[in-house]
Coordinates of N, CA and C in Angstrom, one line a residue:
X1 N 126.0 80.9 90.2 CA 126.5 79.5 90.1 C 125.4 78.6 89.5
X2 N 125.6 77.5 89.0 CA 125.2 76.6 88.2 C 123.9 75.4 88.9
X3 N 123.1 76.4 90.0 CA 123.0 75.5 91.0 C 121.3 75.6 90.7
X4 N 120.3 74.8 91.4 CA 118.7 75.0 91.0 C 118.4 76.6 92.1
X5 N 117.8 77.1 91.7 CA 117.2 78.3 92.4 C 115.9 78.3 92.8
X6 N 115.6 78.6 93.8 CA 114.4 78.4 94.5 C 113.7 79.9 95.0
X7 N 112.4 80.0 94.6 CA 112.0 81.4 95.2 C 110.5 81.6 95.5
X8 N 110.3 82.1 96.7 CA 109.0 82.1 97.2 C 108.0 83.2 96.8
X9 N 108.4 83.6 95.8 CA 107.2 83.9 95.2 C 107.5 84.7 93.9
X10 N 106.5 85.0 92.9 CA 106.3 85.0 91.5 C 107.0 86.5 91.2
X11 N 107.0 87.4 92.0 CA 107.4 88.6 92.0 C 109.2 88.4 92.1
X12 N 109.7 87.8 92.6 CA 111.0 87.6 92.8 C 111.7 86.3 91.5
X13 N 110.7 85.6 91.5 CA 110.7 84.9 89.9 C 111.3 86.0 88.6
X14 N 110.1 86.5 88.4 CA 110.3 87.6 87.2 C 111.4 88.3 87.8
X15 N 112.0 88.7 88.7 CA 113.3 89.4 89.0 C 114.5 88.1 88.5
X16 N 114.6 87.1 88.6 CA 115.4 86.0 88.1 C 115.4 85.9 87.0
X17 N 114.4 85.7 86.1 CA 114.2 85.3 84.8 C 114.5 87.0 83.9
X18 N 113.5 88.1 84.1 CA 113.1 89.0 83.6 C 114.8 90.1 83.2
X19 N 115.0 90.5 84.6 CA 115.9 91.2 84.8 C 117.5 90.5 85.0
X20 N 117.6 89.0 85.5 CA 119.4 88.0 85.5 C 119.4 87.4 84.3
X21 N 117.6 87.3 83.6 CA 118.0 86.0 82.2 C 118.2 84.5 82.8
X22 N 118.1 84.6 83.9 CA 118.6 82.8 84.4 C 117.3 82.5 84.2
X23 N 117.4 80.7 84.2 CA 116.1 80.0 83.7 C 115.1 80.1 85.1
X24 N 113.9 79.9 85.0 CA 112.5 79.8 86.0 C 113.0 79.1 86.8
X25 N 113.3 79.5 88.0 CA 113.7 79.0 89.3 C 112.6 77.9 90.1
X26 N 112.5 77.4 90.9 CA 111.7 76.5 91.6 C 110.8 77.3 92.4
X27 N 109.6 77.2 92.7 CA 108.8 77.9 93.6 C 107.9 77.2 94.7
X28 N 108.6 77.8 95.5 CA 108.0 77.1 96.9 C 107.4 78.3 97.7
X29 N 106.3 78.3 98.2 CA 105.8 79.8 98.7 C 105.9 79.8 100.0
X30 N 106.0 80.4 101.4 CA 105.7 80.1 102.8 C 104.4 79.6 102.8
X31 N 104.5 79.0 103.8 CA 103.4 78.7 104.6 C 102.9 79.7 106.0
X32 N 101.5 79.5 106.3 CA 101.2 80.1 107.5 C 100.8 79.2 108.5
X33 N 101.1 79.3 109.7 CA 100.7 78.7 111.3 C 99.6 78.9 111.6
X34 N 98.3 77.9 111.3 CA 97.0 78.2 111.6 C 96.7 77.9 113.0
X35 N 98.0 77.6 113.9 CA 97.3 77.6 114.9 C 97.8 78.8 115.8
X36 N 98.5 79.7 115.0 CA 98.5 80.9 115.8 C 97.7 82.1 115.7
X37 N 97.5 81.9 113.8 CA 96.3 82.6 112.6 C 95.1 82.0 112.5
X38 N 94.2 81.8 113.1 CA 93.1 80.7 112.8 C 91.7 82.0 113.0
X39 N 91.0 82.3 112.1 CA 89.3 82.5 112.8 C 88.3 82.5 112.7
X40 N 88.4 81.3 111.9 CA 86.9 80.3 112.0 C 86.4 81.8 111.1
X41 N 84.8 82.2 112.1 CA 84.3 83.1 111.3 C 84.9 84.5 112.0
X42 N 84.5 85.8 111.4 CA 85.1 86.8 111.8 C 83.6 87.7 111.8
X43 N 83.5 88.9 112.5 CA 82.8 89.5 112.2 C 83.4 91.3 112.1
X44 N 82.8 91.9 111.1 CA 82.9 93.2 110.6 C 83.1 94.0 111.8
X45 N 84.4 94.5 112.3 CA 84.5 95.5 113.4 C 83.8 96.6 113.4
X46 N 83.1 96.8 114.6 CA 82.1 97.7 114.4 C 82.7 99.6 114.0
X47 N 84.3 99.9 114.9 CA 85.2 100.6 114.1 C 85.9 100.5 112.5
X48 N 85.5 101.0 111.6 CA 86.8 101.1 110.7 C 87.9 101.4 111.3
X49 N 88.8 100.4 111.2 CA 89.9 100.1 111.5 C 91.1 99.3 110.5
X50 N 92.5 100.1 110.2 CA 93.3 99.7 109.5 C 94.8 99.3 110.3
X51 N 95.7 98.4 109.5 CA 96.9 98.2 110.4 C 97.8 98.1 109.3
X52 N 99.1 97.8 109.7 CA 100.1 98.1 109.3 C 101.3 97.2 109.9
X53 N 102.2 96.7 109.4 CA 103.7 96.3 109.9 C 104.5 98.1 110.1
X54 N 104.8 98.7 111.0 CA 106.0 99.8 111.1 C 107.3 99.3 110.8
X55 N 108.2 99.9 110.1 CA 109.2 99.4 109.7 C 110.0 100.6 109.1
X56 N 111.5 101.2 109.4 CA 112.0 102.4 109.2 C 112.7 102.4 108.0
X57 N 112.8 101.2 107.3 CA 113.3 101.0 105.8 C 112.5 101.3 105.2
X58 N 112.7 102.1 104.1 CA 111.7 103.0 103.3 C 111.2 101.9 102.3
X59 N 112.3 101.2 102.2 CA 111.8 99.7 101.2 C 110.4 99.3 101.8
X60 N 110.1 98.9 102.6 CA 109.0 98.6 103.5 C 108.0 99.3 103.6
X61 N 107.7 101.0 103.2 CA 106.7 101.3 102.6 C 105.9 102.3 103.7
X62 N 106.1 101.9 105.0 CA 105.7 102.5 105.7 C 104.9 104.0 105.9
X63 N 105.8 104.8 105.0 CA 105.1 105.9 104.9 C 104.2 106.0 103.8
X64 N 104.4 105.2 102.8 CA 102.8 104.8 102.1 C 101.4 104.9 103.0
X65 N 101.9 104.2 103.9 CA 100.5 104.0 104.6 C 100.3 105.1 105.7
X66 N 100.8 105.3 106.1 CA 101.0 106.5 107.3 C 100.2 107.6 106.1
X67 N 100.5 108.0 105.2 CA 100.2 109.2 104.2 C 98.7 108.3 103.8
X68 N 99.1 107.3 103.6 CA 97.3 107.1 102.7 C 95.8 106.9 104.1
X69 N 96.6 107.0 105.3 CA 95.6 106.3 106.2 C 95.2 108.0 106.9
X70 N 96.2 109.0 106.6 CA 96.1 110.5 107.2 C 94.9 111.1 105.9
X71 N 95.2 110.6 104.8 CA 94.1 110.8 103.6 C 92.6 110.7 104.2
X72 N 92.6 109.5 104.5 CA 91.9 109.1 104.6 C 91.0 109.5 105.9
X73 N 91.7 109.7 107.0 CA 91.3 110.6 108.2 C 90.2 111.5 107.9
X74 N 91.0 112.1 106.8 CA 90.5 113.2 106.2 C 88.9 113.7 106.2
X75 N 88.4 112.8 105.8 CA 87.5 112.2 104.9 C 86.3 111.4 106.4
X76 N 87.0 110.5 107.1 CA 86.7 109.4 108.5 C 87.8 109.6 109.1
X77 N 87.6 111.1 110.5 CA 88.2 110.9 111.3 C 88.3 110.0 112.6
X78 N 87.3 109.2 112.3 CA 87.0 108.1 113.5 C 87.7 107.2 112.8
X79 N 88.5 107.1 111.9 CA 89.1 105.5 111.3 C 90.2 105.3 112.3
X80 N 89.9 103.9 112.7 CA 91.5 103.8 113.7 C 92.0 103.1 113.2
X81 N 94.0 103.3 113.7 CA 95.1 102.7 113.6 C 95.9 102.0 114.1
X82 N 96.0 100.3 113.6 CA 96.9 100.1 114.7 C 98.0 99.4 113.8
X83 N 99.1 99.8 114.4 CA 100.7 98.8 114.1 C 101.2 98.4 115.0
X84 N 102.4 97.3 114.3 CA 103.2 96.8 115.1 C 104.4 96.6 114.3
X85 N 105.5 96.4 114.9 CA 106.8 97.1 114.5 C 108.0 96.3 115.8
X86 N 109.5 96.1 115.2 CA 110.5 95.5 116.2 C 111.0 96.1 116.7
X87 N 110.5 97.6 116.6 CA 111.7 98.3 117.6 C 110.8 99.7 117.8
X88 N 111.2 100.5 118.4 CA 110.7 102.2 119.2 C 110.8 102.9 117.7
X89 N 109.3 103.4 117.1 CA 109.7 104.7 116.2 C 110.3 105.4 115.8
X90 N 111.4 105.6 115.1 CA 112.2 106.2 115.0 C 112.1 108.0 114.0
X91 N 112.7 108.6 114.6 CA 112.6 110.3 113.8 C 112.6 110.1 112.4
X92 N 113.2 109.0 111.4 CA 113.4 109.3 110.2 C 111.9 108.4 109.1
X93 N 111.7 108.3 110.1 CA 109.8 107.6 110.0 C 109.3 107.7 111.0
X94 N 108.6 109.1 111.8 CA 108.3 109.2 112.6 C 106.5 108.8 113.0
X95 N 105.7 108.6 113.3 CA 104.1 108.2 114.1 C 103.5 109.3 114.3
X96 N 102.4 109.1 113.6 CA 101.4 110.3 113.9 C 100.6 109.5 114.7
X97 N 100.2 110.4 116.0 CA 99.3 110.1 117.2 C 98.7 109.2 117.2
X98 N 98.0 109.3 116.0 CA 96.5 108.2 116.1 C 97.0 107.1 116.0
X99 N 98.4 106.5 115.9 CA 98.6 105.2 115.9 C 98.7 104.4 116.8
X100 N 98.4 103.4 117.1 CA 98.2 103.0 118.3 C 99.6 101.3 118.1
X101 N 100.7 102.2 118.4 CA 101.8 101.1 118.1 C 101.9 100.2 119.4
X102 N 102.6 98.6 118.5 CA 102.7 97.7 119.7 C 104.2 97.7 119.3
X103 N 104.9 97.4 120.2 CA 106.4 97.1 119.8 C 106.5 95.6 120.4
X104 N 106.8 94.8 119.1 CA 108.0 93.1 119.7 C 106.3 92.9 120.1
X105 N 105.2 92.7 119.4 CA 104.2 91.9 120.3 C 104.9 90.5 120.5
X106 N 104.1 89.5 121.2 CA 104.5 87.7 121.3 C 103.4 87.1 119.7
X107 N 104.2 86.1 119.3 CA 103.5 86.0 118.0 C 102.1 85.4 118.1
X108 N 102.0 84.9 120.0 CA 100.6 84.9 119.9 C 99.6 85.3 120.0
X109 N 100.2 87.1 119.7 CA 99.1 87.9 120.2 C 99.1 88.2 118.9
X110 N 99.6 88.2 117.6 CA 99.1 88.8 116.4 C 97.9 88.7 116.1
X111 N 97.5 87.4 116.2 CA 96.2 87.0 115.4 C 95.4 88.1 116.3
X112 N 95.3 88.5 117.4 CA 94.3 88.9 117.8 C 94.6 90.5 117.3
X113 N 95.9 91.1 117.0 CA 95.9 92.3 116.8 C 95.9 92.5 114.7
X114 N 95.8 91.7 114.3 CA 95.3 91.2 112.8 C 93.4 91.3 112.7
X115 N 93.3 90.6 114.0 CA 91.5 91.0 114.0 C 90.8 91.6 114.5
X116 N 91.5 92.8 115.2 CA 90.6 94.2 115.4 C 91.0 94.5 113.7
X117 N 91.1 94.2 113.3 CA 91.0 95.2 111.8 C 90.0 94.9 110.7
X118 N 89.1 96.0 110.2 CA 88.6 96.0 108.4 C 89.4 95.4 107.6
X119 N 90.3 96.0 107.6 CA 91.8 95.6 106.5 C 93.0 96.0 106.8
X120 N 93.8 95.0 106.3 CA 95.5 95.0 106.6 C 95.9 95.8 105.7
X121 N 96.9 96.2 105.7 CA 97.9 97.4 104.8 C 99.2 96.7 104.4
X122 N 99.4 96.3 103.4 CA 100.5 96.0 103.0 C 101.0 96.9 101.9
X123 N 102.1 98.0 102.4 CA 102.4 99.0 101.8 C 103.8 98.5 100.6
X124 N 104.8 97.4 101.1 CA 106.1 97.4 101.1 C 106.2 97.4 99.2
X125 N 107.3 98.9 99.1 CA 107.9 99.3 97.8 C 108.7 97.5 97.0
X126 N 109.4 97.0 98.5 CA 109.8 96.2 97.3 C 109.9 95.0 98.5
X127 N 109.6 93.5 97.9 CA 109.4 92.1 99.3 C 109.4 91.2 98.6
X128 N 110.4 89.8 99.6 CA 110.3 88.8 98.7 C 109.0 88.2 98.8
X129 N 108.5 87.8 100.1 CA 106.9 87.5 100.3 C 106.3 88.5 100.8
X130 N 106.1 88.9 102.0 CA 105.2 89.8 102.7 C 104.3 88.6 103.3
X131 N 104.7 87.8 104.3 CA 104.4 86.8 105.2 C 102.8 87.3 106.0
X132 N 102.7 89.0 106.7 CA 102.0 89.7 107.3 C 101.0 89.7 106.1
X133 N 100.8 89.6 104.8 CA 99.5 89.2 103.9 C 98.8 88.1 104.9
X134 N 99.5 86.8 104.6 CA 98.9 85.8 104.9 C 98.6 85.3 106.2
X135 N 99.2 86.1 106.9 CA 98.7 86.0 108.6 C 97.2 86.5 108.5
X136 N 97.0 88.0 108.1 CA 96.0 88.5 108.3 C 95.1 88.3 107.5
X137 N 95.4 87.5 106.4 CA 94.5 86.6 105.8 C 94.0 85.5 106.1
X138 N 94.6 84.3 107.2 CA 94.6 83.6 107.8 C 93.7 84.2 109.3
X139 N 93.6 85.4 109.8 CA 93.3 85.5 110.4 C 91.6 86.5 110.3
X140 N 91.5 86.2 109.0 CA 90.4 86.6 108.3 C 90.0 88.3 107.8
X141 N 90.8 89.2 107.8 CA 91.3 90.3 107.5 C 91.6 90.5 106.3
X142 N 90.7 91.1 105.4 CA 91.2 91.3 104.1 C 92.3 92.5 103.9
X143 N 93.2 92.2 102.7 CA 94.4 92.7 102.7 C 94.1 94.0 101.4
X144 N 94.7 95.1 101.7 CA 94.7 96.0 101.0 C 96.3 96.0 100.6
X145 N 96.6 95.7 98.9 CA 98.4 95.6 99.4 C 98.6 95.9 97.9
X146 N 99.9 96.7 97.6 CA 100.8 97.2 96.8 C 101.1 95.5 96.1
X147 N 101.7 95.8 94.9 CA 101.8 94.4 94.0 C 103.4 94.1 93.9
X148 N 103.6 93.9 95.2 CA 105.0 93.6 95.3 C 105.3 92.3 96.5
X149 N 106.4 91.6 96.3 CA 106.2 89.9 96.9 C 105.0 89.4 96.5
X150 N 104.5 88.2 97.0 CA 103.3 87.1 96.9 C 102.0 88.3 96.8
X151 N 102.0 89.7 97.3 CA 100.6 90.1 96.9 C 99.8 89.6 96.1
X152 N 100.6 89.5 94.8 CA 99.3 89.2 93.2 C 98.7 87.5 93.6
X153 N 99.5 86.7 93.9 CA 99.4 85.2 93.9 C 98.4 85.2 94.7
X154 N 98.6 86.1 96.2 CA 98.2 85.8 97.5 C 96.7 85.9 96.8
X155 N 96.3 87.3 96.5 CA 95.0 88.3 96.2 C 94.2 87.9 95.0
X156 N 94.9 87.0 94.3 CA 94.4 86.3 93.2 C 93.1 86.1 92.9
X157 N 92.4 85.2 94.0 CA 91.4 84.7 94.3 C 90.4 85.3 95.2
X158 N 90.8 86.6 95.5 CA 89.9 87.6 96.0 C 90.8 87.5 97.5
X159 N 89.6 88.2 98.9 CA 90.3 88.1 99.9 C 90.7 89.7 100.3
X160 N 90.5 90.5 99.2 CA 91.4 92.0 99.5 C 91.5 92.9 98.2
X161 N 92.5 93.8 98.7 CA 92.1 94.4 96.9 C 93.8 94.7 96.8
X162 N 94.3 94.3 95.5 CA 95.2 94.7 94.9 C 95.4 95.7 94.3
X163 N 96.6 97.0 94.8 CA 96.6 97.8 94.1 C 97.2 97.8 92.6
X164 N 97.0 99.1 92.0 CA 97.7 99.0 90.5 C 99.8 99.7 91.0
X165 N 99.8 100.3 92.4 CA 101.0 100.7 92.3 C 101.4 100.8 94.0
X166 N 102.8 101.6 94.3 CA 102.4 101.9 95.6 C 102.3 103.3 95.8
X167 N 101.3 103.8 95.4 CA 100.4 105.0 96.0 C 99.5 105.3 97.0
X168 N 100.0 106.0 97.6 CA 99.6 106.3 99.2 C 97.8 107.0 98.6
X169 N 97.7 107.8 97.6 CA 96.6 108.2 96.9 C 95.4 107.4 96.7
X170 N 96.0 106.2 96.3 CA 95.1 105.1 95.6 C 94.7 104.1 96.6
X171 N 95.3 104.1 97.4 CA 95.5 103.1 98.9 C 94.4 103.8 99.7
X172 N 94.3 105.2 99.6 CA 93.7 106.3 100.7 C 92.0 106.1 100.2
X173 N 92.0 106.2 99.1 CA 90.9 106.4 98.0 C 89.8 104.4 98.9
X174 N 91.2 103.3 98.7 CA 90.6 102.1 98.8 C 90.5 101.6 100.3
X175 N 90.9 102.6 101.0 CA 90.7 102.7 102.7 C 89.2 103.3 103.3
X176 N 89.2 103.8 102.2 CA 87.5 104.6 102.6 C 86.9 104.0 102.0
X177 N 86.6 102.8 100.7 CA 85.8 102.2 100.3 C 85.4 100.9 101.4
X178 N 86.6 100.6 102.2 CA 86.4 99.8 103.2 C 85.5 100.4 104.8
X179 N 85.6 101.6 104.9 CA 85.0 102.1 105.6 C 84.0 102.0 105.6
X180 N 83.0 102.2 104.0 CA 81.5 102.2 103.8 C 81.6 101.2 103.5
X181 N 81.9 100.0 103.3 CA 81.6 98.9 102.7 C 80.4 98.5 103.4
X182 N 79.3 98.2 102.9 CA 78.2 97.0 103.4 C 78.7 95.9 104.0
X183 N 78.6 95.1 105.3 CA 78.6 94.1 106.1 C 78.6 92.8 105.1
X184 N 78.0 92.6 104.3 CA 77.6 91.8 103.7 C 78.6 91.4 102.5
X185 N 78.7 92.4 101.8 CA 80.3 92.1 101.4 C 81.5 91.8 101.7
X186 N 81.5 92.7 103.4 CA 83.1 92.5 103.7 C 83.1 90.9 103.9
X187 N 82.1 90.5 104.7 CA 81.9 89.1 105.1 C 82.2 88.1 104.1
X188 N 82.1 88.5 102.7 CA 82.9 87.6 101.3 C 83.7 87.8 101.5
X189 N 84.6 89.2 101.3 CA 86.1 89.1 101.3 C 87.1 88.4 102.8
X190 N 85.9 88.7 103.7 CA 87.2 87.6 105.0 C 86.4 86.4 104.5
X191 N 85.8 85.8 104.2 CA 85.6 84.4 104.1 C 86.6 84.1 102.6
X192 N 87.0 84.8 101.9 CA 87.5 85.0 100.9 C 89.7 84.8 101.0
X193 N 89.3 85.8 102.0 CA 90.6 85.5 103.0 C 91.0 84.5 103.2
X194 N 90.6 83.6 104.4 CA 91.1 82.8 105.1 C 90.5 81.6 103.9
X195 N 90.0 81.5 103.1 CA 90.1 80.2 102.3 C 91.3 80.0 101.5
X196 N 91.3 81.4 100.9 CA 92.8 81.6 100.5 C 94.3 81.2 101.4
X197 N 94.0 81.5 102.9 CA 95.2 81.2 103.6 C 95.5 80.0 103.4
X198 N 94.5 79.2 103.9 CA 94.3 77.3 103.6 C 95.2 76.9 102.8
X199 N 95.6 77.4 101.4 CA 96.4 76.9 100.4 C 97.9 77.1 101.2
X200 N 98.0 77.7 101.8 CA 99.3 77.9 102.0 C 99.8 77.1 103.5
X201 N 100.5 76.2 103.9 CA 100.8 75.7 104.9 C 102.4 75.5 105.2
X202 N 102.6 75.6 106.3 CA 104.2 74.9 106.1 C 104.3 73.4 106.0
X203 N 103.2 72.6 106.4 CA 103.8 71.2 105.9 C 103.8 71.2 104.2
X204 N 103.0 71.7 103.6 CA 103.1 71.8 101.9 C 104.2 72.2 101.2
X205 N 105.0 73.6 102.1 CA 106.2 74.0 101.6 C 107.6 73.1 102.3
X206 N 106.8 72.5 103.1 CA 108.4 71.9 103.8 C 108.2 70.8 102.2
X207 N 107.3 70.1 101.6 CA 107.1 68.9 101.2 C 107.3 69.3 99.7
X208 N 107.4 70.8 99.1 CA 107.7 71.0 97.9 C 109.2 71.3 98.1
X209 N 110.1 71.7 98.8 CA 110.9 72.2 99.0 C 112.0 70.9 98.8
X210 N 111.5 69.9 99.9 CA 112.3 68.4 99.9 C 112.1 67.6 98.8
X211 N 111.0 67.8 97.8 CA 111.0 67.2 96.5 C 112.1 68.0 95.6
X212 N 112.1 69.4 95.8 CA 112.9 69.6 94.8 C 114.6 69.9 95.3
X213 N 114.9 69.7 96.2 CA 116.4 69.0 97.0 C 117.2 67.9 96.6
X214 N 115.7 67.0 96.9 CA 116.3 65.8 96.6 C 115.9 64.7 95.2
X215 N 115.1 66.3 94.4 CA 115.3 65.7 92.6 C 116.4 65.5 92.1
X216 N 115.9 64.4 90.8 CA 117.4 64.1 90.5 C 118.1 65.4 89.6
X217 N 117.2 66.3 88.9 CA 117.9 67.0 88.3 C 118.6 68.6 89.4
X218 N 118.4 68.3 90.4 CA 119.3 68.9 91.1 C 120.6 69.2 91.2
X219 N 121.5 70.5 90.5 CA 122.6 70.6 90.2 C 124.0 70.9 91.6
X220 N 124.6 70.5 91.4 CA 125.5 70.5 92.4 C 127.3 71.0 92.4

C-alpha cells in the first residue's frame, strides 16, 4: 500500500528497498530501559563466561551457538554457559549440560544474568532488531553477533565483534579470543558497550517515531 514505511533497523531497510524496490522507508531503532540495563562500570568476570537467548526456531540461530560455544569447550573446558529462553527445551533444539538455562526469567533479573558474562551471543540467521544486543550492551557486555537486524549499526562503534557470517566456526574461533583477552582490553570494549547503548533510548524512538506520524508528507 501507498502508505510511509517505518523500520527499525538498516538490515530490514535493505530488505525494503534492495529486494520489494519500494523507496527508503523511515527509520526508527528501539530503544533500551536503562533502568533495568544500567552498569555504571563492569568488571572482567573472573570465569569465561558466554550467553545466549534459547529459542527453538532455527531462524533464531540457536544452534549456531550451542555448536560454536561446544567448539570452543574444546579448546576451554572451564568456559561457562548461560541462557535464557520462554519456554522448557525442546527435543528439536535440544541443551547440552553445561548450559545453565533460566526459563521466563522477570525482566529485572536480566541485567544481572547479561553480567555474569565476557560476551553475549547473538546467533539469530535472520531479525528485525535483536533487542538482547542492546540490553547486554546496556548492561555492559560485549556482543559477539552474526550481521543480521541492528548488529552492524549496534557494533559500529565498537562494543563487540561483528561477524563476517553465521558460522558456528568463526563465532567458536571469536569465543576463545575472548577467553584470553587481556583485562585491559575487555574493559574498552564494555566501556565501549554501554556508550553505545546511551544512543538508543525509548524516549528518542517514541520522539522520532511521532515526528514522522504526524509529518506532513505522511501518506494516507
Amino acid at each position: 500500500f501507498p502508505t510511509q514505511k517505518i523500520t527499525i533497523s538498516r538490515w530490514l531497510e535493505a530488505i525494503l528497498v534492495d529486494q520489494l524496490g519500494l523507496d527508503a522507508p523511515a527509520f526508527v531503532p528501539n530503544g533500551v530501559d536503562r533502568t533495568l540495563f544500567f552498569a555504571g562500570e563492569r568488571e572482567m568476570p573472573d570465569r569465561p563466561t558466554v550467553g545466549f537467548v534459547y529459542a527453538p526456531n532455527p531462524m533464531k540461530g540457536s544452534d549456531i551457538a550451542i555448536e560454536a560455544i561446544s567448539l570452543a569447550r574444546e579448546k576451554r573446558p572451564a568456559l561457562r554457559c548461560i541462557a535464557f529462553g520462554h519456554a522448557e527445551a525442546q527435543e528439536a533444539m535440544p541443551l547440552p549440560s553445561f548450559v545453565e538455562y533460566h526459563v521466563s526469567p522477570r525482566q529485572d533479573q536480566l541485567g544481572a544474568l547479561y553480567g555474569l558474562c565476557s560476551a553475549w551471543l547473538f546467533p539469530s540467521r535472520e531479525e528485525g532488531f535483536g533487542l538482547p544486543i542492546l540490553e547486554a550492551m546496556a548492561s555492559g557486555t560485549p556482543v559477539i553477533a552474526v550481521p543480521s537486524g541492528a548488529a552492524p549499526e549496534l557494533l559500529a562503534q565498537g562494543g563487540g565483534t561483528l561477524l563476517r557470517s553465521a558460522d558456528s566456526r568463526e563465532m567458536s574461533e571469536i569465543i576463545l579470543e575472548y577467553c584470553d583477552m587481556p583485562k585491559a582490553k575487555w574493559d574498552v570494549l564494555s566501556r565501549e558497550a554501554i556508550a553505545a547503548s546511551v544512543r538508543y533510548s525509548p524516549a528518542s524512538s517514541i520522539d522520532r517515531f511521532a515526528q514522522i506520524i504526524e509529518g506532513p508528507h505522511l501518506q494516507t
